[in-house]
């Protein structure tokens, strides 16, 4: 029987994720599988926690990768904190803010939203006004809105919430590994991410971090966490303490991959990694400008790792993307929701953010257009 795996071509992943994966990460995932309770594997788990704490600039003890993609991280954060009727404010300016609203609503939270035009950021003034009217158990926002390429003002929103009883919940799926995140300084209580964006690991894990205050809120629940698989009160007993208790089998080789991906970031240095994202973003913006292609988002709130560009008037959206993929082995992303057919999303995430990739894409776009 034909084995399809022998026919996979290497594609340069320049869409909204997954991103290119370094060979050392793929090799790490191909090392021998250990038992999930093997003492040596537990050392690896402890080191992953430590690396995540370091890169998120947090002392939160509960900082672990959840088994599942970024959306499992989102679900973990909400399902552990929400009980029926809890007031939650979700700030929405794209697909992932909408997904947060959906998740929180399904859990029975009393969800209020503030919505902002797609392609523009959440404004602090609007949040301040809303908070003056009503107090919330959770305020949730996406740091890097991958559907539009907008950076939201997370430190400023954190500042607004300081001193209140409200938990600040942040989606850092696309920002983590490409932009600075100072969880403790910014007053973030709850954060989740994913491995296949700027961490440049294959999809499959969702780092999450809960502050002591957030852990106390989970422990103070009157009802059980309504999802067995993502219940942190049980998962903690596998990730913390002297005796590690089995909850579910950890995706051992996936965790090797994350370990190595974090190793690469620490070796290069967090500051250099962020600078590399920024430099390549500027290189791309310049090159696109020369081709007559404009950016969707205003310069002061553009994401370096996700570039939304207006599709040129004479170009056919799907045809161009398909030519890039077939003829040039480059994947870029389409627009979503109201931006479908209007923009392309060019990712420069993690290992993808290199000048040679930017130049190859620009040359390919020029040919195709
Ligand atoms: C990709 C993404 C998610 C969802 O992650 P999955 O790995 O696709 O489940 C959530 N939030 C943001 C901002 C994302 O970019």
mmCIF file of C-alpha atoms and ligand atoms in Angstrom:
data_model
loop_
_atom_site.group_PDB
_atom_site.id
_atom_site.type_symbol
_atom_site.label_atom_id
_atom_site.label_comp_id
_atom_site.label_asym_id
_atom_site.label_seq_id
_atom_site.Cartn_x
_atom_site.Cartn_y
_atom_site.Cartn_z
ATOM 1 C CA UNK A 1 0.000 0.000 0.000
ATOM 2 C CA UNK A 2 1.244 3.499 -0.864
ATOM 3 C CA UNK A 3 2.537 5.396 2.150
ATOM 4 C CA UNK A 4 1.417 9.013 1.869
ATOM 5 C CA UNK A 5 3.975 10.108 4.452
ATOM 6 C CA UNK A 6 6.734 9.411 1.922
ATOM 7 C CA UNK A 7 5.187 11.996 -0.376
ATOM 8 C CA UNK A 8 5.009 14.999 1.943
ATOM 9 C CA UNK A 9 6.753 18.027 0.475
ATOM 10 C CA UNK A 10 8.369 20.606 2.702
ATOM 11 C CA UNK A 11 6.222 23.749 2.734
ATOM 12 C CA UNK A 12 7.372 27.082 4.122
ATOM 13 C CA UNK A 13 4.573 27.847 6.551
ATOM 14 C CA UNK A 14 3.891 31.592 6.357
ATOM 15 C CA UNK A 15 0.258 31.544 7.403
ATOM 16 C CA UNK A 16 -1.451 32.052 10.779
ATOM 17 C CA UNK A 17 0.010 28.791 12.163
ATOM 18 C CA UNK A 18 1.335 26.184 12.231
ATOM 19 C CA UNK A 19 4.753 27.753 11.662
ATOM 20 C CA UNK A 20 7.981 26.175 10.426
ATOM 21 C CA UNK A 21 9.485 23.714 12.879
ATOM 22 C CA UNK A 22 13.241 23.466 13.417
ATOM 23 C CA UNK A 23 14.786 20.061 12.690
ATOM 24 C CA UNK A 24 16.069 19.826 16.257
ATOM 25 C CA UNK A 25 12.469 19.997 17.511
ATOM 26 C CA UNK A 26 11.343 17.280 15.087
ATOM 27 C CA UNK A 27 14.328 15.160 16.141
ATOM 28 C CA UNK A 28 13.486 15.711 19.806
ATOM 29 C CA UNK A 29 10.029 14.294 19.114
ATOM 30 C CA UNK A 30 11.613 11.223 17.540
ATOM 31 C CA UNK A 31 13.628 10.316 20.664
ATOM 32 C CA UNK A 32 12.557 7.201 22.613
ATOM 33 C CA UNK A 33 9.241 7.381 24.412
ATOM 34 C CA UNK A 34 9.572 7.163 28.200
ATOM 35 C CA UNK A 35 6.840 6.200 30.623
ATOM 36 C CA UNK A 36 4.827 9.191 31.784
ATOM 37 C CA UNK A 37 5.819 8.458 35.422
ATOM 38 C CA UNK A 38 9.490 7.697 34.704
ATOM 39 C CA UNK A 39 11.590 9.825 37.118
ATOM 40 C CA UNK A 40 13.698 11.095 34.211
ATOM 41 C CA UNK A 41 10.572 12.198 32.339
ATOM 42 C CA UNK A 42 9.394 13.988 35.492
ATOM 43 C CA UNK A 43 12.671 15.945 35.446
ATOM 44 C CA UNK A 44 11.845 16.991 31.881
ATOM 45 C CA UNK A 45 8.347 18.064 32.989
ATOM 46 C CA UNK A 46 9.795 20.160 35.821
ATOM 47 C CA UNK A 47 12.208 21.807 33.435
ATOM 48 C CA UNK A 48 9.383 22.654 31.010
ATOM 49 C CA UNK A 49 7.501 24.388 33.845
ATOM 50 C CA UNK A 50 10.621 26.347 34.774
ATOM 51 C CA UNK A 51 11.245 27.394 31.157
ATOM 52 C CA UNK A 52 7.648 28.532 30.720
ATOM 53 C CA UNK A 53 7.845 30.574 33.951
ATOM 54 C CA UNK A 54 11.072 32.182 32.785
ATOM 55 C CA UNK A 55 9.721 33.176 29.375
ATOM 56 C CA UNK A 56 6.359 34.371 30.714
ATOM 57 C CA UNK A 57 8.114 36.327 33.489
ATOM 58 C CA UNK A 58 5.979 34.785 36.174
ATOM 59 C CA UNK A 59 6.443 33.088 39.508
ATOM 60 C CA UNK A 60 3.121 31.265 39.131
ATOM 61 C CA UNK A 61 3.601 27.711 40.400
ATOM 62 C CA UNK A 62 0.737 26.502 38.241
ATOM 63 C CA UNK A 63 2.431 26.975 34.866
ATOM 64 C CA UNK A 64 2.067 23.837 32.763
ATOM 65 C CA UNK A 65 1.358 22.678 29.219
ATOM 66 C CA UNK A 66 -2.171 21.305 28.814
ATOM 67 C CA UNK A 67 -2.630 18.315 26.473
ATOM 68 C CA UNK A 68 -4.387 19.787 23.453
ATOM 69 C CA UNK A 69 -4.079 22.754 21.106
ATOM 70 C CA UNK A 70 -4.522 26.436 21.958
ATOM 71 C CA UNK A 71 -8.306 26.075 22.129
ATOM 72 C CA UNK A 72 -7.880 23.434 24.852
ATOM 73 C CA UNK A 73 -5.870 26.075 26.714
ATOM 74 C CA UNK A 74 -8.757 28.524 26.280
ATOM 75 C CA UNK A 75 -11.259 25.936 27.499
ATOM 76 C CA UNK A 76 -9.019 25.059 30.485
ATOM 77 C CA UNK A 77 -8.881 28.661 31.653
ATOM 78 C CA UNK A 78 -12.605 29.267 31.433
ATOM 79 C CA UNK A 79 -13.873 25.868 32.573
ATOM 80 C CA UNK A 80 -11.795 25.923 35.762
ATOM 81 C CA UNK A 81 -12.900 29.428 36.750
ATOM 82 C CA UNK A 82 -16.505 29.800 35.638
ATOM 83 C CA UNK A 83 -19.557 28.742 37.606
ATOM 84 C CA UNK A 84 -23.104 29.353 36.376
ATOM 85 C CA UNK A 85 -24.019 33.041 36.365
ATOM 86 C CA UNK A 86 -20.495 34.394 36.897
ATOM 87 C CA UNK A 87 -20.151 37.826 35.295
ATOM 88 C CA UNK A 88 -17.506 37.831 32.555
ATOM 89 C CA UNK A 89 -16.465 40.633 30.205
ATOM 90 C CA UNK A 90 -14.952 39.586 26.876
ATOM 91 C CA UNK A 91 -13.242 42.197 24.701
ATOM 92 C CA UNK A 92 -13.755 41.292 21.052
ATOM 93 C CA UNK A 93 -12.011 42.473 17.896
ATOM 94 C CA UNK A 94 -11.700 39.260 15.928
ATOM 95 C CA UNK A 95 -12.330 35.517 15.687
ATOM 96 C CA UNK A 96 -10.569 34.505 18.870
ATOM 97 C CA UNK A 97 -12.361 37.031 21.066
ATOM 98 C CA UNK A 98 -15.582 35.582 19.637
ATOM 99 C CA UNK A 99 -14.418 32.072 20.478
ATOM 100 C CA UNK A 100 -13.812 33.165 24.093
ATOM 101 C CA UNK A 101 -17.350 34.530 24.231
ATOM 102 C CA UNK A 102 -18.704 31.227 22.896
ATOM 103 C CA UNK A 103 -16.710 29.129 25.380
ATOM 104 C CA UNK A 104 -17.669 31.281 28.391
ATOM 105 C CA UNK A 105 -21.342 31.384 27.334
ATOM 106 C CA UNK A 106 -21.538 27.583 26.952
ATOM 107 C CA UNK A 107 -20.280 27.297 30.533
ATOM 108 C CA UNK A 108 -23.198 29.372 31.771
ATOM 109 C CA UNK A 109 -21.333 32.600 32.503
ATOM 110 C CA UNK A 110 -23.224 35.894 32.262
ATOM 111 C CA UNK A 111 -21.144 37.239 29.404
ATOM 112 C CA UNK A 112 -20.979 40.902 28.460
ATOM 113 C CA UNK A 113 -18.915 41.955 25.480
ATOM 114 C CA UNK A 114 -17.294 45.096 24.172
ATOM 115 C CA UNK A 115 -16.796 44.900 20.436
ATOM 116 C CA UNK A 116 -14.341 46.822 18.316
ATOM 117 C CA UNK A 117 -14.017 47.016 14.554
ATOM 118 C CA UNK A 118 -11.920 44.168 13.117
ATOM 119 C CA UNK A 119 -8.478 45.517 12.273
ATOM 120 C CA UNK A 120 -8.524 48.040 15.129
ATOM 121 C CA UNK A 121 -7.443 47.477 18.742
ATOM 122 C CA UNK A 122 -9.463 47.304 21.942
ATOM 123 C CA UNK A 123 -9.501 50.779 23.466
ATOM 124 C CA UNK A 124 -8.645 51.219 27.121
ATOM 125 C CA UNK A 125 -11.140 54.082 27.523
ATOM 126 C CA UNK A 126 -14.057 51.835 26.533
ATOM 127 C CA UNK A 127 -12.943 49.169 29.013
ATOM 128 C CA UNK A 128 -12.561 51.764 31.786
ATOM 129 C CA UNK A 129 -16.090 53.008 31.146
ATOM 130 C CA UNK A 130 -17.541 49.501 31.241
ATOM 131 C CA UNK A 131 -15.714 48.670 34.480
ATOM 132 C CA UNK A 132 -17.123 51.813 36.086
ATOM 133 C CA UNK A 133 -20.658 50.467 35.402
ATOM 134 C CA UNK A 134 -20.243 46.919 36.595
ATOM 135 C CA UNK A 135 -17.723 44.608 38.227
ATOM 136 C CA UNK A 136 -16.724 41.288 36.731
ATOM 137 C CA UNK A 137 -15.206 38.036 37.930
ATOM 138 C CA UNK A 138 -13.128 37.829 34.741
ATOM 139 C CA UNK A 139 -12.079 40.276 32.035
ATOM 140 C CA UNK A 140 -10.750 38.426 28.980
ATOM 141 C CA UNK A 141 -8.819 39.686 25.974
ATOM 142 C CA UNK A 142 -6.687 38.313 23.135
ATOM 143 C CA UNK A 143 -3.157 39.750 23.175
ATOM 144 C CA UNK A 144 -2.349 39.072 19.511
ATOM 145 C CA UNK A 145 -5.554 38.724 17.440
ATOM 146 C CA UNK A 146 -4.427 36.331 14.726
ATOM 147 C CA UNK A 147 -7.536 36.864 12.618
ATOM 148 C CA UNK A 148 -6.688 40.532 12.001
ATOM 149 C CA UNK A 149 -3.042 41.127 12.933
ATOM 150 C CA UNK A 150 -3.877 43.549 15.751
ATOM 151 C CA UNK A 151 -2.036 43.881 19.062
ATOM 152 C CA UNK A 152 -4.298 44.699 21.992
ATOM 153 C CA UNK A 153 -3.098 46.908 24.889
ATOM 154 C CA UNK A 154 -2.726 44.144 27.470
ATOM 155 C CA UNK A 155 -0.415 46.025 29.907
ATOM 156 C CA UNK A 156 -2.814 49.008 30.001
ATOM 157 C CA UNK A 157 -5.879 46.837 30.607
ATOM 158 C CA UNK A 158 -3.933 45.038 33.351
ATOM 159 C CA UNK A 159 -3.195 48.423 34.900
ATOM 160 C CA UNK A 160 -6.931 49.251 34.951
ATOM 161 C CA UNK A 161 -7.688 46.024 36.803
ATOM 162 C CA UNK A 162 -4.923 46.314 39.400
ATOM 163 C CA UNK A 163 -6.261 46.393 42.947
ATOM 164 C CA UNK A 164 -9.669 44.981 41.915
ATOM 165 C CA UNK A 165 -10.999 41.470 42.541
ATOM 166 C CA UNK A 166 -11.366 40.857 38.819
ATOM 167 C CA UNK A 167 -9.216 38.160 37.252
ATOM 168 C CA UNK A 168 -7.422 39.227 34.083
ATOM 169 C CA UNK A 169 -7.442 36.422 31.487
ATOM 170 C CA UNK A 170 -5.249 36.722 28.393
ATOM 171 C CA UNK A 171 -5.009 34.693 25.184
ATOM 172 C CA UNK A 172 -1.296 34.596 24.339
ATOM 173 C CA UNK A 173 -1.519 31.875 21.692
ATOM 174 C CA UNK A 174 0.097 33.945 18.952
ATOM 175 C CA UNK A 175 2.100 36.412 21.054
ATOM 176 C CA UNK A 176 4.043 33.938 23.214
ATOM 177 C CA UNK A 177 7.485 33.382 21.767
ATOM 178 C CA UNK A 178 7.372 36.386 19.444
ATOM 179 C CA UNK A 179 6.600 39.367 21.675
ATOM 180 C CA UNK A 180 7.490 40.187 25.243
ATOM 181 C CA UNK A 181 4.967 38.979 27.822
ATOM 182 C CA UNK A 182 5.477 39.997 31.457
ATOM 183 C CA UNK A 183 2.703 38.121 33.131
ATOM 184 C CA UNK A 184 3.319 39.251 36.730
ATOM 185 C CA UNK A 185 4.259 42.885 35.955
ATOM 186 C CA UNK A 186 1.233 43.293 33.699
ATOM 187 C CA UNK A 187 -1.181 41.891 36.289
ATOM 188 C CA UNK A 188 -2.252 38.904 34.179
ATOM 189 C CA UNK A 189 -3.896 36.244 36.376
ATOM 190 C CA UNK A 190 -4.683 33.600 33.796
ATOM 191 C CA UNK A 191 -2.977 32.985 30.464
ATOM 192 C CA UNK A 192 -3.010 30.322 27.786
ATOM 193 C CA UNK A 193 -0.993 29.778 24.639
ATOM 194 C CA UNK A 194 -0.334 27.137 21.986
ATOM 195 C CA UNK A 195 2.758 25.486 20.582
ATOM 196 C CA UNK A 196 2.362 25.922 16.809
ATOM 197 C CA UNK A 197 2.561 29.701 16.521
ATOM 198 C CA UNK A 198 5.695 31.549 17.713
ATOM 199 C CA UNK A 199 6.952 28.638 19.820
ATOM 200 C CA UNK A 200 7.458 26.866 16.473
ATOM 201 C CA UNK A 201 6.582 23.421 17.665
ATOM 202 C CA UNK A 202 3.977 21.206 15.987
ATOM 203 C CA UNK A 203 0.397 21.738 17.239
ATOM 204 C CA UNK A 204 -0.657 19.704 20.269
ATOM 205 C CA UNK A 205 0.099 21.467 23.555
ATOM 206 C CA UNK A 206 -1.271 24.574 25.275
ATOM 207 C CA UNK A 207 0.899 26.213 27.936
ATOM 208 C CA UNK A 208 -1.294 27.741 30.652
ATOM 209 C CA UNK A 209 -0.438 29.736 33.758
ATOM 210 C CA UNK A 210 -2.626 30.598 36.766
ATOM 211 C CA UNK A 211 -1.681 33.142 39.456
ATOM 212 C CA UNK A 212 -2.111 32.180 43.122
ATOM 213 C CA UNK A 213 -5.226 34.374 43.142
ATOM 214 C CA UNK A 214 -6.641 32.454 40.187
ATOM 215 C CA UNK A 215 -5.783 29.114 41.819
ATOM 216 C CA UNK A 216 -7.577 30.306 44.971
ATOM 217 C CA UNK A 217 -10.636 31.092 42.820
ATOM 218 C CA UNK A 218 -10.569 27.574 41.381
ATOM 219 C CA UNK A 219 -10.275 26.079 44.875
ATOM 220 C CA UNK A 220 -13.147 28.258 46.137
ATOM 221 C CA UNK A 221 -15.620 26.807 43.594
ATOM 222 C CA UNK A 222 -18.919 25.603 44.988
ATOM 223 C CA UNK A 223 -19.326 23.114 42.154
ATOM 224 C CA UNK A 224 -16.937 20.628 40.550
ATOM 225 C CA UNK A 225 -15.083 21.692 37.406
ATOM 226 C CA UNK A 226 -17.568 20.462 34.766
ATOM 227 C CA UNK A 227 -14.903 18.947 32.492
ATOM 228 C CA UNK A 228 -12.959 15.916 33.730
ATOM 229 C CA UNK A 229 -10.068 16.037 31.243
ATOM 230 C CA UNK A 230 -9.177 19.696 31.826
ATOM 231 C CA UNK A 231 -9.806 19.821 35.601
ATOM 232 C CA UNK A 232 -6.689 21.511 36.988
ATOM 233 C CA UNK A 233 -7.483 20.474 40.566
ATOM 234 C CA UNK A 234 -6.699 16.910 39.439
ATOM 235 C CA UNK A 235 -4.042 17.673 36.789
ATOM 236 C CA UNK A 236 -1.981 19.560 39.414
ATOM 237 C CA UNK A 237 -1.331 16.264 41.197
ATOM 238 C CA UNK A 238 0.494 14.984 38.135
ATOM 239 C CA UNK A 239 2.543 18.139 37.539
ATOM 240 C CA UNK A 240 3.345 19.133 41.147
ATOM 241 C CA UNK A 241 4.524 17.633 44.415
ATOM 242 C CA UNK A 242 6.676 14.710 45.531
ATOM 243 C CA UNK A 243 4.339 11.908 44.474
ATOM 244 C CA UNK A 244 3.065 12.303 40.942
ATOM 245 C CA UNK A 245 -0.357 10.823 40.427
ATOM 246 C CA UNK A 246 -1.550 9.597 37.047
ATOM 247 C CA UNK A 247 -4.410 11.642 35.613
ATOM 248 C CA UNK A 248 -4.181 11.094 31.865
ATOM 249 C CA UNK A 249 -1.168 9.819 29.932
ATOM 250 C CA UNK A 250 0.995 12.810 29.088
ATOM 251 C CA UNK A 251 1.759 13.195 25.353
ATOM 252 C CA UNK A 252 5.385 12.330 26.119
ATOM 253 C CA UNK A 253 7.013 12.968 22.729
ATOM 254 C CA UNK A 254 5.034 16.152 22.187
ATOM 255 C CA UNK A 255 6.490 17.389 25.478
ATOM 256 C CA UNK A 256 10.013 16.592 24.227
ATOM 257 C CA UNK A 257 9.250 18.828 21.272
ATOM 258 C CA UNK A 258 8.103 21.696 23.487
ATOM 259 C CA UNK A 259 11.162 21.267 25.706
ATOM 260 C CA UNK A 260 13.468 21.638 22.702
ATOM 261 C CA UNK A 261 11.473 24.552 21.241
ATOM 262 C CA UNK A 262 11.841 26.422 24.553
ATOM 263 C CA UNK A 263 15.536 25.474 24.607
ATOM 264 C CA UNK A 264 15.996 27.157 21.209
ATOM 265 C CA UNK A 265 14.340 30.374 22.406
ATOM 266 C CA UNK A 266 16.443 30.450 25.582
ATOM 267 C CA UNK A 267 19.653 29.796 23.634
ATOM 268 C CA UNK A 268 18.954 32.590 21.148
ATOM 269 C CA UNK A 269 17.772 34.863 23.962
ATOM 270 C CA UNK A 270 14.270 36.214 24.434
ATOM 271 C CA UNK A 271 15.233 39.766 23.444
ATOM 272 C CA UNK A 272 16.931 38.622 20.232
ATOM 273 C CA UNK A 273 13.959 36.440 19.332
ATOM 274 C CA UNK A 274 11.534 39.359 19.719
ATOM 275 C CA UNK A 275 13.864 41.660 17.765
ATOM 276 C CA UNK A 276 14.138 39.072 14.967
ATOM 277 C CA UNK A 277 10.329 39.021 14.677
ATOM 278 C CA UNK A 278 10.230 42.813 14.497
ATOM 279 C CA UNK A 279 13.094 43.113 11.970
ATOM 280 C CA UNK A 280 11.545 40.582 9.612
ATOM 281 C CA UNK A 281 8.132 42.202 9.926
ATOM 282 C CA UNK A 282 9.626 45.557 8.868
ATOM 283 C CA UNK A 283 11.482 43.886 6.003
ATOM 284 C CA UNK A 284 8.199 42.370 4.828
ATOM 285 C CA UNK A 285 6.252 45.628 5.138
ATOM 286 C CA UNK A 286 8.915 47.451 3.086
ATOM 287 C CA UNK A 287 8.975 44.763 0.406
ATOM 288 C CA UNK A 288 5.179 44.676 0.155
ATOM 289 C CA UNK A 289 5.078 48.438 -0.172
ATOM 290 C CA UNK A 290 7.416 48.178 -3.163
ATOM 291 C CA UNK A 291 4.912 45.731 -4.703
ATOM 292 C CA UNK A 292 2.083 48.194 -4.053
ATOM 293 C CA UNK A 293 0.531 46.080 -1.283
ATOM 294 C CA UNK A 294 -0.763 47.888 1.826
ATOM 295 C CA UNK A 295 -1.219 46.732 5.391
ATOM 296 C CA UNK A 296 -4.669 46.487 7.019
ATOM 297 C CA UNK A 297 -3.602 47.577 10.482
ATOM 298 C CA UNK A 298 -2.225 50.961 11.651
ATOM 299 C CA UNK A 299 1.534 50.873 12.393
ATOM 300 C CA UNK A 300 1.248 51.415 16.149
ATOM 301 C CA UNK A 301 -0.810 48.276 16.783
ATOM 302 C CA UNK A 302 0.550 45.907 14.130
ATOM 303 C CA UNK A 303 1.691 42.467 15.172
ATOM 304 C CA UNK A 304 5.178 41.520 13.996
ATOM 305 C CA UNK A 305 4.241 37.837 13.653
ATOM 306 C CA UNK A 306 0.959 38.217 11.748
ATOM 307 C CA UNK A 307 0.747 40.612 8.850
ATOM 308 C CA UNK A 308 -2.676 41.342 7.376
ATOM 309 C CA UNK A 309 -2.422 42.834 3.915
ATOM 310 C CA UNK A 310 -5.058 44.147 1.512
ATOM 311 C CA UNK A 311 -5.440 41.853 -1.496
ATOM 312 C CA UNK A 312 -4.517 43.925 -4.593
ATOM 313 C CA UNK A 313 -7.529 44.822 -6.748
ATOM 314 C CA UNK A 314 -6.538 42.788 -9.797
ATOM 315 C CA UNK A 315 -5.588 39.655 -7.831
ATOM 316 C CA UNK A 316 -7.775 36.613 -7.252
ATOM 317 C CA UNK A 317 -7.534 35.578 -3.611
ATOM 318 C CA UNK A 318 -7.702 31.771 -3.808
ATOM 319 C CA UNK A 319 -5.785 31.535 -7.103
ATOM 320 C CA UNK A 320 -2.821 33.466 -5.759
ATOM 321 C CA UNK A 321 -2.667 31.461 -2.541
ATOM 322 C CA UNK A 322 -2.902 28.223 -4.437
ATOM 323 C CA UNK A 323 -0.132 29.267 -6.879
ATOM 324 C CA UNK A 324 2.093 30.196 -3.964
ATOM 325 C CA UNK A 325 1.509 26.786 -2.421
ATOM 326 C CA UNK A 326 1.789 24.655 -5.571
ATOM 327 C CA UNK A 327 4.523 26.477 -7.467
ATOM 328 C CA UNK A 328 6.509 28.073 -4.677
ATOM 329 C CA UNK A 329 5.842 25.776 -1.693
ATOM 330 C CA UNK A 330 4.781 28.713 0.449
ATOM 331 C CA UNK A 331 1.601 28.761 2.503
ATOM 332 C CA UNK A 332 -0.084 32.028 3.458
ATOM 333 C CA UNK A 333 -3.460 32.489 5.159
ATOM 334 C CA UNK A 334 -6.819 33.741 3.919
ATOM 335 C CA UNK A 335 -8.967 36.364 5.624
ATOM 336 C CA UNK A 336 -11.677 35.274 8.061
ATOM 337 C CA UNK A 337 -15.232 36.516 8.710
ATOM 338 C CA UNK A 338 -15.793 40.059 7.463
ATOM 339 C CA UNK A 339 -12.221 40.125 6.109
ATOM 340 C CA UNK A 340 -12.586 36.989 3.950
ATOM 341 C CA UNK A 341 -11.608 37.783 0.347
ATOM 342 C CA UNK A 342 -10.289 41.179 1.451
ATOM 343 C CA UNK A 343 -6.989 40.305 3.137
ATOM 344 C CA UNK A 344 -4.183 37.777 3.214
ATOM 345 C CA UNK A 345 -2.549 36.858 6.483
ATOM 346 C CA UNK A 346 1.202 36.460 6.270
ATOM 347 C CA UNK A 347 2.726 34.803 9.299
ATOM 348 C CA UNK A 348 6.260 35.393 10.492
ATOM 349 C CA UNK A 349 6.021 33.175 13.516
ATOM 350 C CA UNK A 350 8.966 31.715 15.382
ATOM 351 C CA UNK A 351 11.340 29.784 13.157
ATOM 352 C CA UNK A 352 9.537 31.163 10.057
ATOM 353 C CA UNK A 353 10.648 34.739 10.885
ATOM 354 C CA UNK A 354 13.860 34.785 8.815
ATOM 355 C CA UNK A 355 14.992 37.204 6.085
ATOM 356 C CA UNK A 356 15.382 34.394 3.534
ATOM 357 C CA UNK A 357 11.704 33.457 3.983
ATOM 358 C CA UNK A 358 10.578 37.077 3.656
ATOM 359 C CA UNK A 359 12.614 37.504 0.461
ATOM 360 C CA UNK A 360 11.377 34.226 -1.026
ATOM 361 C CA UNK A 361 7.761 35.187 -0.389
ATOM 362 C CA UNK A 362 8.223 38.657 -1.888
ATOM 363 C CA UNK A 363 9.842 37.200 -5.001
ATOM 364 C CA UNK A 364 7.113 34.554 -5.308
ATOM 365 C CA UNK A 365 4.337 37.119 -4.872
ATOM 366 C CA UNK A 366 5.898 39.289 -7.553
ATOM 367 C CA UNK A 367 5.968 36.355 -9.983
ATOM 368 C CA UNK A 368 2.447 35.181 -9.191
ATOM 369 C CA UNK A 369 0.883 38.634 -9.349
HETATM 370 C C1 LIG B 1 -4.558 29.736 16.882
HETATM 371 C C2 LIG B 1 -5.216 30.535 17.947
HETATM 372 C C3 LIG B 1 -6.095 29.963 18.893
HETATM 373 C C4 LIG B 1 -6.558 28.537 18.809
HETATM 374 O O1 LIG B 1 -5.543 27.634 18.885
HETATM 375 P P1 LIG B 1 -5.691 26.168 18.221
HETATM 376 O O2 LIG B 1 -4.302 25.652 18.421
HETATM 377 O O3 LIG B 1 -6.058 26.366 16.800
HETATM 378 O O4 LIG B 1 -6.692 25.420 18.990
HETATM 379 C C5 LIG B 1 -6.593 30.765 19.884
HETATM 380 N N1 LIG B 1 -6.281 32.065 19.966
HETATM 381 C C6 LIG B 1 -5.468 32.657 19.068
HETATM 382 C C7 LIG B 1 -5.159 34.102 19.213
HETATM 383 C C8 LIG B 1 -4.913 31.908 18.045
HETATM 384 O O5 LIG B 1 -4.113 32.501 17.140
#
